[in-house]
Short mmCIF file of C-alpha atoms in Angstrom, two decimals:
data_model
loop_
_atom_site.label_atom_id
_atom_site.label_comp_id
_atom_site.label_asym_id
_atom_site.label_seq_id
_atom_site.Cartn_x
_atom_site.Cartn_y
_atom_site.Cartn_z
CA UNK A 8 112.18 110.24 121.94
CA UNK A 9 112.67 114.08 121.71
CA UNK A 10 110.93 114.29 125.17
CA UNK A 11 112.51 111.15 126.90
CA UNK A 12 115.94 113.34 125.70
CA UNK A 13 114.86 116.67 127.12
CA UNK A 14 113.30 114.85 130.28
CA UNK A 15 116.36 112.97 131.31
CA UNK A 16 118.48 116.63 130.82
CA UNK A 17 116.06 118.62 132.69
CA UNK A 18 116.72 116.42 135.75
CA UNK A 19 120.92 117.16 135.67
CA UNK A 20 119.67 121.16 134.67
CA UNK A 21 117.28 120.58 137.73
CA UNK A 22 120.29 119.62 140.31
CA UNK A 23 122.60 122.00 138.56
CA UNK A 24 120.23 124.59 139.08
CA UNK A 25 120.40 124.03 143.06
CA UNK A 26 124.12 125.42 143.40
CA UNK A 27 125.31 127.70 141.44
CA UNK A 28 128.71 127.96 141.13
CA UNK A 29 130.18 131.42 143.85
CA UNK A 30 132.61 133.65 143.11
CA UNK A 31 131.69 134.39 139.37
CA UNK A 32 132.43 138.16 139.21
CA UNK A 33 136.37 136.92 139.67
CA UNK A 34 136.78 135.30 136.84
CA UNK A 35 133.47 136.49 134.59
CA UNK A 36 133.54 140.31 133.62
CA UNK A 37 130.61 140.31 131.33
CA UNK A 38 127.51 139.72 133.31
CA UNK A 39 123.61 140.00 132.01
CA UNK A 40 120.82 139.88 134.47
CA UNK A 41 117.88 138.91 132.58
CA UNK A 42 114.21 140.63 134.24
CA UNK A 43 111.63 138.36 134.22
CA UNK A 44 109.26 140.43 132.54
CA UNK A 45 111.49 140.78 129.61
CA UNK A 46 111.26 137.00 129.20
CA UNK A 47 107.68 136.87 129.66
CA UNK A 48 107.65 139.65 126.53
CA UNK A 49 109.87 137.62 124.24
CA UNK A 50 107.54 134.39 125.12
CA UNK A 51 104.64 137.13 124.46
CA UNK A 52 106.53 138.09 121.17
CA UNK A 53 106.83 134.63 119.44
CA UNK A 54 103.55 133.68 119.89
CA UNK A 55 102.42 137.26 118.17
CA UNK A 56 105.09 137.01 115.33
CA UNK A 57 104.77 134.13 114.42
CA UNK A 58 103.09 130.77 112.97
CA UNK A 59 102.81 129.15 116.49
CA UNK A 60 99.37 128.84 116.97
CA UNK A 61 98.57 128.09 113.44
CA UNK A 62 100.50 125.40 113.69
CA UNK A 63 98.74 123.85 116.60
CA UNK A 64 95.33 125.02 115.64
CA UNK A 65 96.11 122.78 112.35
CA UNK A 66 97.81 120.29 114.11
CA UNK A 67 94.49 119.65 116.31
CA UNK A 68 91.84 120.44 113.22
CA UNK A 69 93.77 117.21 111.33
CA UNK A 70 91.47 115.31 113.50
CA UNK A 71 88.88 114.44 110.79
CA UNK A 72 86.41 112.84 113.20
CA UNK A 73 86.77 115.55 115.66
CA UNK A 74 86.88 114.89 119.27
CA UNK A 75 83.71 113.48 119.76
CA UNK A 76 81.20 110.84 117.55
CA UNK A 77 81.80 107.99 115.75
CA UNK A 78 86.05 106.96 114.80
CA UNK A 79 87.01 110.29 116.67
CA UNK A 80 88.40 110.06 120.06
CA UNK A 81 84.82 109.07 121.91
CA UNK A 82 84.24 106.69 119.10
CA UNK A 83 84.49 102.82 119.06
CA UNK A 84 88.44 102.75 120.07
CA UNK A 85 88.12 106.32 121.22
CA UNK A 86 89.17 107.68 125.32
CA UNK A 87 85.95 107.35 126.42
CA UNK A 88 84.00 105.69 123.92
CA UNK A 89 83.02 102.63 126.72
CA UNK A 90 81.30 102.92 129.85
CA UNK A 91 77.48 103.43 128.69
CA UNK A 92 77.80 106.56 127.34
CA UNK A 93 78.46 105.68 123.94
CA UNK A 94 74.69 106.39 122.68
CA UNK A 95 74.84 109.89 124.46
CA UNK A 96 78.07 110.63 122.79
CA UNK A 97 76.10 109.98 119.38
CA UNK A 98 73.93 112.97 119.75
CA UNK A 99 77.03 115.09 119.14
CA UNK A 100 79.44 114.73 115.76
CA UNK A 101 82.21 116.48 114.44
CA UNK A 102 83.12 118.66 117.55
CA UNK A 103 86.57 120.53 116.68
CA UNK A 104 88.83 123.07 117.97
CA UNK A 105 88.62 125.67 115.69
CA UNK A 106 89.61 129.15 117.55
CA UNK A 107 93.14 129.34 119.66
CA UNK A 108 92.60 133.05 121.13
CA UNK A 109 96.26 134.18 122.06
CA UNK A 110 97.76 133.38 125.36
CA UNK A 111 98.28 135.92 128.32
CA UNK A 112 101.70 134.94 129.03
CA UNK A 113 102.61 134.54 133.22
CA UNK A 114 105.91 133.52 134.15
CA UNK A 115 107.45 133.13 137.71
CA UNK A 116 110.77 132.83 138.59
CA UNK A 117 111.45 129.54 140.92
CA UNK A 118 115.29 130.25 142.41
CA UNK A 119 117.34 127.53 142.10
CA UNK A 120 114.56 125.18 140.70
CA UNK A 121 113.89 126.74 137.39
CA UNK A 122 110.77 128.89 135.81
CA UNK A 123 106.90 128.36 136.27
CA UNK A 124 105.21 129.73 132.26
CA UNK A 125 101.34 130.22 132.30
CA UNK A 126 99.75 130.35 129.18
CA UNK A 127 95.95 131.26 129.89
CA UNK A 128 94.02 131.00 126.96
CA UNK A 129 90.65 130.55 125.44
CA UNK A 130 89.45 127.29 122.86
CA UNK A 131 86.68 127.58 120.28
CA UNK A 132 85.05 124.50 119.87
CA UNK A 133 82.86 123.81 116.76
CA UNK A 134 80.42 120.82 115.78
CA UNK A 135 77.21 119.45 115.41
CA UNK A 136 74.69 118.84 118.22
CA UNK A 137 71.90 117.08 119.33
CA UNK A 138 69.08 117.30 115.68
CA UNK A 139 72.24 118.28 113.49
CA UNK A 140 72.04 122.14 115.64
CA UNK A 141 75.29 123.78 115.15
CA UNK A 142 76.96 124.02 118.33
CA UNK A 143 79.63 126.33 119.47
CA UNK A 144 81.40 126.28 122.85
CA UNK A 145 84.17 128.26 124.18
CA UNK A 146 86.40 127.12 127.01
CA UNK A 147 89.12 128.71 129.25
CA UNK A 148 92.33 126.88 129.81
CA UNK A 149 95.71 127.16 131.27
CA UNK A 150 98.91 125.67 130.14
CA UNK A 151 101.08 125.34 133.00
CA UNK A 152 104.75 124.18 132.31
CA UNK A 153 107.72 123.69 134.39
CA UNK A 154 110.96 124.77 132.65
CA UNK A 155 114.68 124.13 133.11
CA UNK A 156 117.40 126.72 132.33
CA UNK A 157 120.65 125.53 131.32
CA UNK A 158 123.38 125.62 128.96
CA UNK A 159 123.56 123.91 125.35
CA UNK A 160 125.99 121.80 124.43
CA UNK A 161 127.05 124.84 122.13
CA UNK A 162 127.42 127.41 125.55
CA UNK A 163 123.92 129.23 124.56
CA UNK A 164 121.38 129.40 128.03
CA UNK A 165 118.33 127.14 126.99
CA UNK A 166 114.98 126.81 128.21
CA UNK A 167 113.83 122.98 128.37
CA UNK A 168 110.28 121.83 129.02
CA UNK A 169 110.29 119.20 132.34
CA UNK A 170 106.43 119.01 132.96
CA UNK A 171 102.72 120.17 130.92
CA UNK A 172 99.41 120.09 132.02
CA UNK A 173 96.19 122.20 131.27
CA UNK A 174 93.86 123.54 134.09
CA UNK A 175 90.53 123.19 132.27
CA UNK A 176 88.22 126.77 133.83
CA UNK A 177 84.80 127.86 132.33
CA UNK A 178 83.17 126.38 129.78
CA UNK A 179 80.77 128.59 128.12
CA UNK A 180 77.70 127.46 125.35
CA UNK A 181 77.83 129.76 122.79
CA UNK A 182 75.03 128.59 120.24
CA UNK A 183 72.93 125.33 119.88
CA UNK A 184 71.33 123.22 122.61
CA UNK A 185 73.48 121.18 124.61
CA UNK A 186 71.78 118.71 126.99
CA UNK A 187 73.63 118.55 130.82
CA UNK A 188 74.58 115.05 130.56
CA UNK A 189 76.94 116.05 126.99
CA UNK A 190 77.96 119.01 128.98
CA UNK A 191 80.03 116.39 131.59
CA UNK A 192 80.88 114.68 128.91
CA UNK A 193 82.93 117.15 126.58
CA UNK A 194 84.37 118.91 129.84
CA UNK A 195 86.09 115.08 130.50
CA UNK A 196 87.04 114.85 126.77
CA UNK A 197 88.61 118.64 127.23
CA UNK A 198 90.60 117.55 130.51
CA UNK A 199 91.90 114.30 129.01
CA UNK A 200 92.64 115.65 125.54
CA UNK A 201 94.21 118.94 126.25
CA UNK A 202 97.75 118.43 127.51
CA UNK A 203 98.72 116.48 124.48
CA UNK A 204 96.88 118.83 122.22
CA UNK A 205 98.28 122.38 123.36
CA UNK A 206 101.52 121.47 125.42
CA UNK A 207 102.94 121.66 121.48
CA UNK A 208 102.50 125.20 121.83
CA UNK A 209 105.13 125.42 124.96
CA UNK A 210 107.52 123.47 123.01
CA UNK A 211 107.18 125.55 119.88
CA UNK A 212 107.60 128.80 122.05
CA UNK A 213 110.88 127.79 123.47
CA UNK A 214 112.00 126.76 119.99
CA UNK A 215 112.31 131.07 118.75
CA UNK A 216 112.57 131.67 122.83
CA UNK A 217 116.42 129.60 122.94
CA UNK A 218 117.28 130.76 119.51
CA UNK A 219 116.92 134.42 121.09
CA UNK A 220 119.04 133.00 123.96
CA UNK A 221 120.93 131.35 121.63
CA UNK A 222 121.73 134.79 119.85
CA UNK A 223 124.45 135.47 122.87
CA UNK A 224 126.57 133.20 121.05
CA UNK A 225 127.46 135.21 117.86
CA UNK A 226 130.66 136.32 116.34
CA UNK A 227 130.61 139.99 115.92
CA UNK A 228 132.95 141.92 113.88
CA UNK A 229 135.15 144.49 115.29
CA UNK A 230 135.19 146.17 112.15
CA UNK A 231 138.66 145.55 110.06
CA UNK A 232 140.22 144.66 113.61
CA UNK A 233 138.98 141.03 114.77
CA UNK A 234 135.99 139.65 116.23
CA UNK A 235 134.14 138.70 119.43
CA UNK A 236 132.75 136.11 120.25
CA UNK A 237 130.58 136.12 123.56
CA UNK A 238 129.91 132.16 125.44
CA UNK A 239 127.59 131.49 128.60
CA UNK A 240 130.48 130.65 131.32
CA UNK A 241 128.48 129.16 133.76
CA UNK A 242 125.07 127.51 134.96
CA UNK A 243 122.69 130.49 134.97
CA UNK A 244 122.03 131.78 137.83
CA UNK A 245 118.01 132.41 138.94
CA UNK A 246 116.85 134.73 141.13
CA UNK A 247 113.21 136.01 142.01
CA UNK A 248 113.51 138.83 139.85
CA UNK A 249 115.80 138.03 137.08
CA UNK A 250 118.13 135.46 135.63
CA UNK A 251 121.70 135.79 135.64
CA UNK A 252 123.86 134.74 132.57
CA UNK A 253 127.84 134.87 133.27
CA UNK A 254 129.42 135.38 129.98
CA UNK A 255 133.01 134.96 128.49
CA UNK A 256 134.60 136.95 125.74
CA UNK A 257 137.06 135.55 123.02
CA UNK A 258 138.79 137.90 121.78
CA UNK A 259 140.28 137.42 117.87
CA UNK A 260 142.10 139.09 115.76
CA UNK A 261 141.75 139.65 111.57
CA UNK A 262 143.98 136.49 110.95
CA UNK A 263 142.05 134.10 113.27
CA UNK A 264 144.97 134.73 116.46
CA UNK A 265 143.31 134.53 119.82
CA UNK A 266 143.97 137.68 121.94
CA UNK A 267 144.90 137.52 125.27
CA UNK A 268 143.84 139.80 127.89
CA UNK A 269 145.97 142.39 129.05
CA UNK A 270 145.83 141.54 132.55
CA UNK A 271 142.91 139.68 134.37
CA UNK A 272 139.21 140.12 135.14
CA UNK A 273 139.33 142.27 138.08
CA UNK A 274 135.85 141.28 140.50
CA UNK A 275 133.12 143.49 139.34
CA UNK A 276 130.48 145.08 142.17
CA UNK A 277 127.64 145.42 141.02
CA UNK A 278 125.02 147.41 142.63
CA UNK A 279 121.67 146.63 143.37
CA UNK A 280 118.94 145.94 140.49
CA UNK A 281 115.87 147.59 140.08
CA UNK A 282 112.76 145.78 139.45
CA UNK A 283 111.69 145.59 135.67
CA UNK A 284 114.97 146.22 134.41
CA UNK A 285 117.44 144.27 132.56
CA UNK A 286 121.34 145.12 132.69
CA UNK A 287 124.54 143.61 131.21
CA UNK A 288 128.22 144.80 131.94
CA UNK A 289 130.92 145.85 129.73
CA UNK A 290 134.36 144.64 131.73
CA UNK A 291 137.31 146.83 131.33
CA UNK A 292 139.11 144.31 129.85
CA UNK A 293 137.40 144.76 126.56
CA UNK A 294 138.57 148.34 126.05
CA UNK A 295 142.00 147.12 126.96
CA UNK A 296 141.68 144.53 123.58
CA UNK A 297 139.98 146.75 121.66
CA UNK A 298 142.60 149.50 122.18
CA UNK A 299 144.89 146.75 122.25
CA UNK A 300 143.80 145.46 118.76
CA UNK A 301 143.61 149.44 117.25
CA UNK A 302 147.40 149.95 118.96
CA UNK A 303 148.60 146.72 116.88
CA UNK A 304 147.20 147.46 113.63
CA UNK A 305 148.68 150.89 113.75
CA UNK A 306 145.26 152.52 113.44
CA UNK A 307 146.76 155.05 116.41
CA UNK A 308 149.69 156.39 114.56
CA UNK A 309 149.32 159.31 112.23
CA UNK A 310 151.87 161.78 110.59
CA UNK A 311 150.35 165.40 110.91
CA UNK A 312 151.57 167.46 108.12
CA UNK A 313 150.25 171.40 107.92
CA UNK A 314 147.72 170.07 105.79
CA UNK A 315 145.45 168.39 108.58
CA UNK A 316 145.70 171.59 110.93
CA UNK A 317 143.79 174.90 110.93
CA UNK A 318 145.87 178.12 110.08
CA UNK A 319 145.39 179.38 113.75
CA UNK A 320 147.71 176.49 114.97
CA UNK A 321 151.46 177.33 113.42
CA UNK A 322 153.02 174.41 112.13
CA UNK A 323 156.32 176.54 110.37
CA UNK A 324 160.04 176.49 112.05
CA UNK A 325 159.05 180.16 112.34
CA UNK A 326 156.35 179.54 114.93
CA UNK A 327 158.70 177.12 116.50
CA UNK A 328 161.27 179.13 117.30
CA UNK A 329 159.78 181.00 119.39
CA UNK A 330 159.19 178.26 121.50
CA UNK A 331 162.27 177.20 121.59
CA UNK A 332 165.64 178.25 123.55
CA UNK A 333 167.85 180.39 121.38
CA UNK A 334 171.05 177.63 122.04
CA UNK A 335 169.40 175.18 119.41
CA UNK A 336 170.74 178.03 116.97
CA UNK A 337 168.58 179.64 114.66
CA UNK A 338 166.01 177.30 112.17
CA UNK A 339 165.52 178.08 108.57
CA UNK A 340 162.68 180.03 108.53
CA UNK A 341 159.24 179.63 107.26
CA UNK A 342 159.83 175.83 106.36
CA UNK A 343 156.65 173.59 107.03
CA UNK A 344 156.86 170.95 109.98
CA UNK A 345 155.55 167.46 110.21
CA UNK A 346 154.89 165.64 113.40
CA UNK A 347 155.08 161.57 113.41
CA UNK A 348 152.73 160.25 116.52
CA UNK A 349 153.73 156.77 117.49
CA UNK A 350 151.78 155.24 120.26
CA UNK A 351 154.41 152.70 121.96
CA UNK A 352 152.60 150.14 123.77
CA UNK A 353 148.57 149.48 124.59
CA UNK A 354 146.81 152.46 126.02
CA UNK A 355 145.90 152.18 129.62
CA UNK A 356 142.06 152.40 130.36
CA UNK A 357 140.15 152.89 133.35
CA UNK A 358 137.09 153.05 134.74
CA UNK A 359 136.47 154.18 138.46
CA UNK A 360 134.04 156.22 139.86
CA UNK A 361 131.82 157.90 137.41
CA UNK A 362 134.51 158.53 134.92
CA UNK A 363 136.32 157.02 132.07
CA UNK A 364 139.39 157.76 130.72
CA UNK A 365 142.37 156.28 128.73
CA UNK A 366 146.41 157.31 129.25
CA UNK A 367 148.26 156.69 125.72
CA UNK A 368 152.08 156.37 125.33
CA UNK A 369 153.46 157.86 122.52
CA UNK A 370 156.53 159.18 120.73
CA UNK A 371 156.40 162.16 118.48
CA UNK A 372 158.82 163.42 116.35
CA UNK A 373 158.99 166.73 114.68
CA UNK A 374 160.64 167.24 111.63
CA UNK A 375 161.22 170.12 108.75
CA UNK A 376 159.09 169.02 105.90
CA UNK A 377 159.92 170.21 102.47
CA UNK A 378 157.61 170.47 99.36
CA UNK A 379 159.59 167.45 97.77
CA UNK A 380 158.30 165.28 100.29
CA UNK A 381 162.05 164.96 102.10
CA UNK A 382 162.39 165.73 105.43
CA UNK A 383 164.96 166.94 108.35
CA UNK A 384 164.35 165.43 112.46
CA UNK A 385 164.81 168.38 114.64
CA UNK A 386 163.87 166.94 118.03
CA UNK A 387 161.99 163.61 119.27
CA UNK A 388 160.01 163.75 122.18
CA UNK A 389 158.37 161.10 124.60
CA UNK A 390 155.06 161.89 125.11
CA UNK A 391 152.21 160.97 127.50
CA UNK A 392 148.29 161.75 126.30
CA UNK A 393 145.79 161.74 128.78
CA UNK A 394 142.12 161.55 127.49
CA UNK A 395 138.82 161.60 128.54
CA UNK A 396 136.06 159.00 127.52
CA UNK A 397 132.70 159.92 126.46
CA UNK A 398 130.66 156.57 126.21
CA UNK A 399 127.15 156.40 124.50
CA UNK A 400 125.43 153.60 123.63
CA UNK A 401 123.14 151.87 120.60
CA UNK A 402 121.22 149.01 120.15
CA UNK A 403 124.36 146.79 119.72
CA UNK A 404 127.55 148.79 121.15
CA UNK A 405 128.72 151.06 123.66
CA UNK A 406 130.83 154.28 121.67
CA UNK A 407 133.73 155.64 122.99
CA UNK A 408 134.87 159.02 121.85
CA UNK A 409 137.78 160.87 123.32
CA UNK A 410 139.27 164.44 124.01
CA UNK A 411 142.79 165.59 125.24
CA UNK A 412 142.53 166.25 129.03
CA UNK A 413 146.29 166.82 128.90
CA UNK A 414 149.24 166.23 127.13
CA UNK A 415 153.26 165.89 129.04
CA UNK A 416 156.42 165.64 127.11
CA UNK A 417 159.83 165.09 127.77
CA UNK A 418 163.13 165.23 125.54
CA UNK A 419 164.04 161.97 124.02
CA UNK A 420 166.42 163.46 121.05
CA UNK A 421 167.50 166.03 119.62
CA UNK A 422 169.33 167.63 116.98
CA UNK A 423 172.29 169.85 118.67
CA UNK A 424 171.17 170.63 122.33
CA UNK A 425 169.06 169.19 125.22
CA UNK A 426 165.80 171.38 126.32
CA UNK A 427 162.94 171.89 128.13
CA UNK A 428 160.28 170.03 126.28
CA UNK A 429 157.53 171.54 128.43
CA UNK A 430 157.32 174.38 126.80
CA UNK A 431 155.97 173.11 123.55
CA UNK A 432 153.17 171.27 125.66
CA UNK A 433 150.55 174.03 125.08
CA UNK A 434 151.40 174.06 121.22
CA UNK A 435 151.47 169.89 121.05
CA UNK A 436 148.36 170.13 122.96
CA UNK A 437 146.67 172.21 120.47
CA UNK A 438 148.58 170.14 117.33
CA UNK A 439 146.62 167.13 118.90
CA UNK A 440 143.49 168.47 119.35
CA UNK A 441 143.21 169.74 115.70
CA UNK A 442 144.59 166.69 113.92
CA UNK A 443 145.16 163.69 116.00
CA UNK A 444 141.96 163.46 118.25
CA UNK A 445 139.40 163.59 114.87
CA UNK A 446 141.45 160.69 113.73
CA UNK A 447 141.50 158.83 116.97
CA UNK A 448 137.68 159.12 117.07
CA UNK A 449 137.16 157.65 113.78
CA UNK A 450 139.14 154.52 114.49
CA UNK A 451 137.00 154.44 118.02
CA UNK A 452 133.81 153.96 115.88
CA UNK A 453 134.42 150.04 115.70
CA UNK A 454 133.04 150.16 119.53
CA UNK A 455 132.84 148.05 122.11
CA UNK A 456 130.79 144.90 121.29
CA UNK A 457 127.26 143.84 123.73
CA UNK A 458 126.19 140.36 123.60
CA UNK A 459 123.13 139.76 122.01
CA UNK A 460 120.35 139.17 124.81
CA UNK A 461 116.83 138.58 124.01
CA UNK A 462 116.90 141.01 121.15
CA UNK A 463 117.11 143.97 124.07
CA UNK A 464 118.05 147.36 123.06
CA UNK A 465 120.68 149.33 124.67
CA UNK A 466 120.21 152.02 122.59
CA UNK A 467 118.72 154.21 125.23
CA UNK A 468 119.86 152.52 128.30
CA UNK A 469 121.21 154.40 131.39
CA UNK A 470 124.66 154.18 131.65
CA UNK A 471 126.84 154.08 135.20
CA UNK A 472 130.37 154.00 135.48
CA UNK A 473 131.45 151.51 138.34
CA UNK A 474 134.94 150.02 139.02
CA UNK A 475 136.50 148.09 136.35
CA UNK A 476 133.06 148.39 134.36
CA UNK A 477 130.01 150.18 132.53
CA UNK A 478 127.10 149.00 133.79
CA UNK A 479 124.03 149.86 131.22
CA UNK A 480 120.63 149.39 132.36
CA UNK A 481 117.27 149.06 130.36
CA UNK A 482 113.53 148.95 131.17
CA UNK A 483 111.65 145.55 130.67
CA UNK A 484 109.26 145.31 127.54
CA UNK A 485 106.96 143.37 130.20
#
């Protein structure tokens, strides 16, 4: 039943497969190509890790006749046990698979049809022959599946099984005497018994294979903020080199609200992919809702009291003055300040042409602070911070970390007379730097989320800044 299933939804995965859907990078900003050779090492990787092969090997070894002699499969009701060569098949009892060697893994990439896997490997074959001689045999064989690639009914890419065989090669006598005529016989047994007893092992590969695909669909925390969930948008897309996987990204915050966008996917270019690498996009629409998100929950607002400043930047009415035109009348002098930072509405991100950077909005007010915790507004100001991004990456986010390129102000309020504002940009720049940026940076360590691919590591991938994107790329395991 389990096959009839997966048969009769390879054949809509096999039409769906002929035309992919156009236009993706419109309306999909996250975007994974897959290398073939990365596959290939996470089919590679589940047959090393784990139980696979036991499995089988056990499966097969259940057979308590073996697969030849009497009640096994040459046997009375056996596959060949008619057709005169039932007293030849006597001379040999008890022959079993005992040894799986592990599979060489070969996989080829069929565009718009789906993905040829070739497991080559070699079978150990124990028994009894002809004078109760213990015989051994070894025998080469090849597993060759067709596979589907499609979407679950859960949005995960899935790898489906539409056709198994085996290609039976040499056949090698290892110990004991085997006469020619048994020889014939066994290699027909081998051809006919084959598929159904190692095709299992395909099936059991793609079982940890899709729930590695299946891994893209996680919810991953964005620390105290929300979470993100990533979802396969499309068909996947497959190309000689590498499979394509268009992804979504809901967006939610702490208390379960979905976030919307700030504005919508812009088309991503992507350049041309290397061979043996795997790459996945990080749209700029995700720093919009993460900044978004960290704007919201006030994590960008601070009030910088002397305290959080070195001695070298004055934070006194003293200092001030100086800065200040003499009409504002004089200040009482020597009194500690305290500057409120508001930032007024999402920061603006972007990403073009090698170089990321992010334009806050903010108001900042600077007030007399006195020891009893009361304090006096002198002036407000409306204030502009423009930043530069540093981006880094680890095995499951890409970092941001900022620092002031510049800072503008103009005059919002202010206590007695209107003034320049400009003139305290150097000293707000250097206020900013000291207190404000270290602050910024720690609420920037949530990150920006990567779907989960194949178990791939980003944590050393080479990272390009394109339009409206950061485009990491990674060697294949292969």
């Amino acid at each position: 039943m389990r096959l009839t299933m997966f048969s009769i939804l390879s054949v809509v995965l096999f039409f769906g497969l002929l035309t992919p859907s156009q236009g993706l990078l419109e309306t999909v900003g996250t975007i994974a190509r897959i290398d073939k050779d990365e596959l290939a090492s996470a089919i590679q990787n589940s047959l090393v890790g784990g139980p696979i092969l036991q499995n089988v090997l056990g499966t097969v070894t259940s057979l308590n006749q073996g697969l030849l002699g009497s009640g096994g499969l040459l046997g009375g009701g056996g596959l060949l046990g008619f057709g005169g060569i039932t007293g030849v098949v006597q001379e040999v009892s008890g022959l079993k698979i005992e040894e799986l060697t592990l599979p060489k893994v070969s996989l080829k990439l069929l565009p718009g049809v789906g993905i040829q896997l070739s497991l080559l490997t070699k079978v150990g074959l124990h028994g009894s022959g002809p004078l109760g001689s213990l015989l051994q045999l070894s025998a080469e064989v090849n597993v060759s599946s067709r596979l589907a690639l499609g979407i679950s009914p859960k949005g995960t890419p899935i790898l489906i099984v539409k056709s198994c065989n085996t290609l039976l090669g040499h056949i090698s006598l290892l110990s004991g005497l085997l006469p020619t005529p048994l020889f014939g016989v066994v290699e027909q047994t081998l051809f006919k018994v084959l598929p159904r007893l190692l095709c299992p092992i395909v099936e059991s590969v793609l079982v940890v294979v899709n729930e590695l695909l299946g891994a893209v669909l996680s919810l991953i925390p964005l620390g105290a903020l929300g979470t993100v969930e990533f979802t396969v948008a499309t068909l996947p897309i497959i190309s000689h080199q590498y499979i394509q996987l268009d992804i979504n990204s809901v967006v939610k915050s702490v208390s379960g609200n979905l976030i919307d966008f700030p504005e919508p996917p812009k088309p991503i270019k992507l350049p041309p992919k290397d061979d043996h690498t795997s790459q996945v996009t990080v749209p700029l629409y995700l720093f919009h809702t993460v900044f978004g998100l960290l704007q919201t929950n006030g994590a960008l607002d601070i009030d910088i009291t002397p305290g959080l400043v070195p001695s070298s930047v004055p934070m006194t009415t003293t200092a001030l003055a100086g800065l200040l035109p003499k009409t504002l009348g004089a200040l009482p002098p020597d009194q500690a300040l305290m500057i409120t930072l508001r930032v007024r509405e999402t920061p603006t991100f972007v990403l073009k042409s090698g170089k990321a950077s992010v334009t806050l909005p903010a108001s900042m007010e600077v007030l007399v602070y006195h020891s009893h915790g009361t304090s006096d507004s002198l002036f407000s100001l409306n204030a502009v911070l423009t930043l530069s991004a540093q981006l880094a990456t680890s095995a499951t986010k890409l970092h941001v970390s900022l620092s002031l390129e510049r800072l503008s102000a103009q005059l919002a309020s202010s206590y007695t007379a209107d003034f320049d504002a400009s003139h305290l940009e150097e000293w707000l720049s250097d206020v900013v730097r000291a207190a404000y940026l270290p602050k910024l940076n720690v609420a920037l360590e949530v990150g920006i989320p990567l779907p989960k691919i194949l178990n791939v590591n980003f944590a050393n991938a080479a990272l390009e800044i394109i339009d409206n994107a950061v485009l990491l790329t990674v060697a294949s395991r292969g």
